[in-house]
Amino acid sequence: IYHFCINIVMASLKETWCTPHLISDPFGHLHCVHTPLISWITNLPEQLLISCMSVKHSPISTSNSRHFGNPTPQPICSQELTLNTIEKVCSLVNANKINLFHKKCKTMHLNGVTEPFWRDWGMADPSIFLTPDALHNWHKFYYDHVLKWVINIIGGPELDLRLSALQPRVGVHHWSQGISQIKQCTGREHCELKKVLIAVSAGAVSNDALCALRAITDFIFLAQSLLHTGKIMHTMNEALRQFYHYKGSIFQAGGQRGAKKNLLKHFEIPKLELMHHVEWSIKLLGAPFQWTSDITERCHITLVKTPYRGSNHRDFHGQCCRFLDRQEK
């Protein structure tokens, strides 16, 4: 249904990809333009839905859960490869036999979509237009995994004590009550955490574990650069390589644990695998900072949540629009 609906909504853009149309810019000037699909900014679950891949698979490459913790990246899963796989499954099993078709799709790492909306959109390739999203792929990853590794190694109370002992500084978030008991943070707080977590962990974790934590932090900071020179790209790749070299120390310290606090002996983290392809995306489309969803997520607060709080929670659509109209005036 998702792909069917998107196909209807994007029909005019697909047509403009083939036949240029006159479109006015903000200054009223007319331009003859094409509309290729360059970037689709979204989180990992929707990336899998768009790329037609199953849950335990990469939306960008041919990796599955067994490869997520490997230091060597897998080949890119191109548009042609995905469409050929879908065609192969359809030739083996009738798509109308839903149960059998879905089972066969799972064996081929597909989610069961037979007609992706991007199949006839020029050269649209999910492995290219599913660009790295700093908010979900890096900031949220850091909070969900790297922070948990530190908490599991040194303990929540110790980390909270170290964070609260830091001297408050202007422009830097101060964790006066710690962070181990916080259930939800904003993207801004995720970014602030990366500035202090390595420093407060020093001395409480082994040197090798600290090297792994610092390496993954360096990679995230370097990936957010506004300009990526050859030197920066090399340093970024070396940081990722260093993380994989020292990641075993996190296992030894008991940092990698499951939901039930049981020790895990793997790094089957999809977002970690996606980091292998950041350099490839940068070379094709430029710096990832332009594709982050920070702006749209912030707009969800200022343009939706705030007006909703000022409404009577009934027939709020019109009230929210009226609120925004008054704000503009």
Tab-separated table of C-alpha atoms in Angstrom, residues 6 11 20 24 31 36 74 102 114 120 187 200 207 213-214 221 225 230 236-239 243 251 256 309 314 323:
chain	number	residue	atom	x	y	z
A	6	ILE	CA	3.740	7.032	-3.106
A	11	ALA	CA	3.436	10.591	-10.628
A	20	PRO	CA	11.240	19.049	-18.386
A	24	SER	CA	9.117	29.206	-10.850
A	31	HIS	CA	13.297	27.517	-14.994
A	36	PRO	CA	15.272	13.123	-10.399
A	74	GLN	CA	29.507	-5.997	1.532
A	102	HIS	CA	5.861	-13.991	1.562
A	114	THR	CA	6.358	-6.423	-6.127
A	120	ASP	CA	10.241	3.665	-13.213
A	187	GLY	CA	18.599	15.256	19.195
A	200	VAL	CA	34.126	11.172	31.733
A	207	ASN	CA	42.460	1.794	27.447
A	213	LEU	CA	34.645	4.537	22.075
A	214	ARG	CA	36.796	7.422	20.922
A	221	PHE	CA	32.148	13.999	14.162
A	225	SER	CA	32.024	17.905	8.332
A	230	GLY	CA	40.790	13.490	0.904
A	236	MET	CA	37.196	9.101	8.949
A	237	ASN	CA	37.844	5.648	7.495
A	238	GLU	CA	40.786	5.120	9.840
A	239	ALA	CA	38.542	5.960	12.806
A	243	PHE	CA	36.822	0.932	16.171
A	251	PHE	CA	32.937	-7.577	24.711
A	256	GLN	CA	27.492	-5.338	24.808
A	309	ARG	CA	-1.118	22.203	22.847
A	314	ARG	CA	-11.023	18.756	19.139
A	323	PHE	CA	-2.315	29.510	14.907
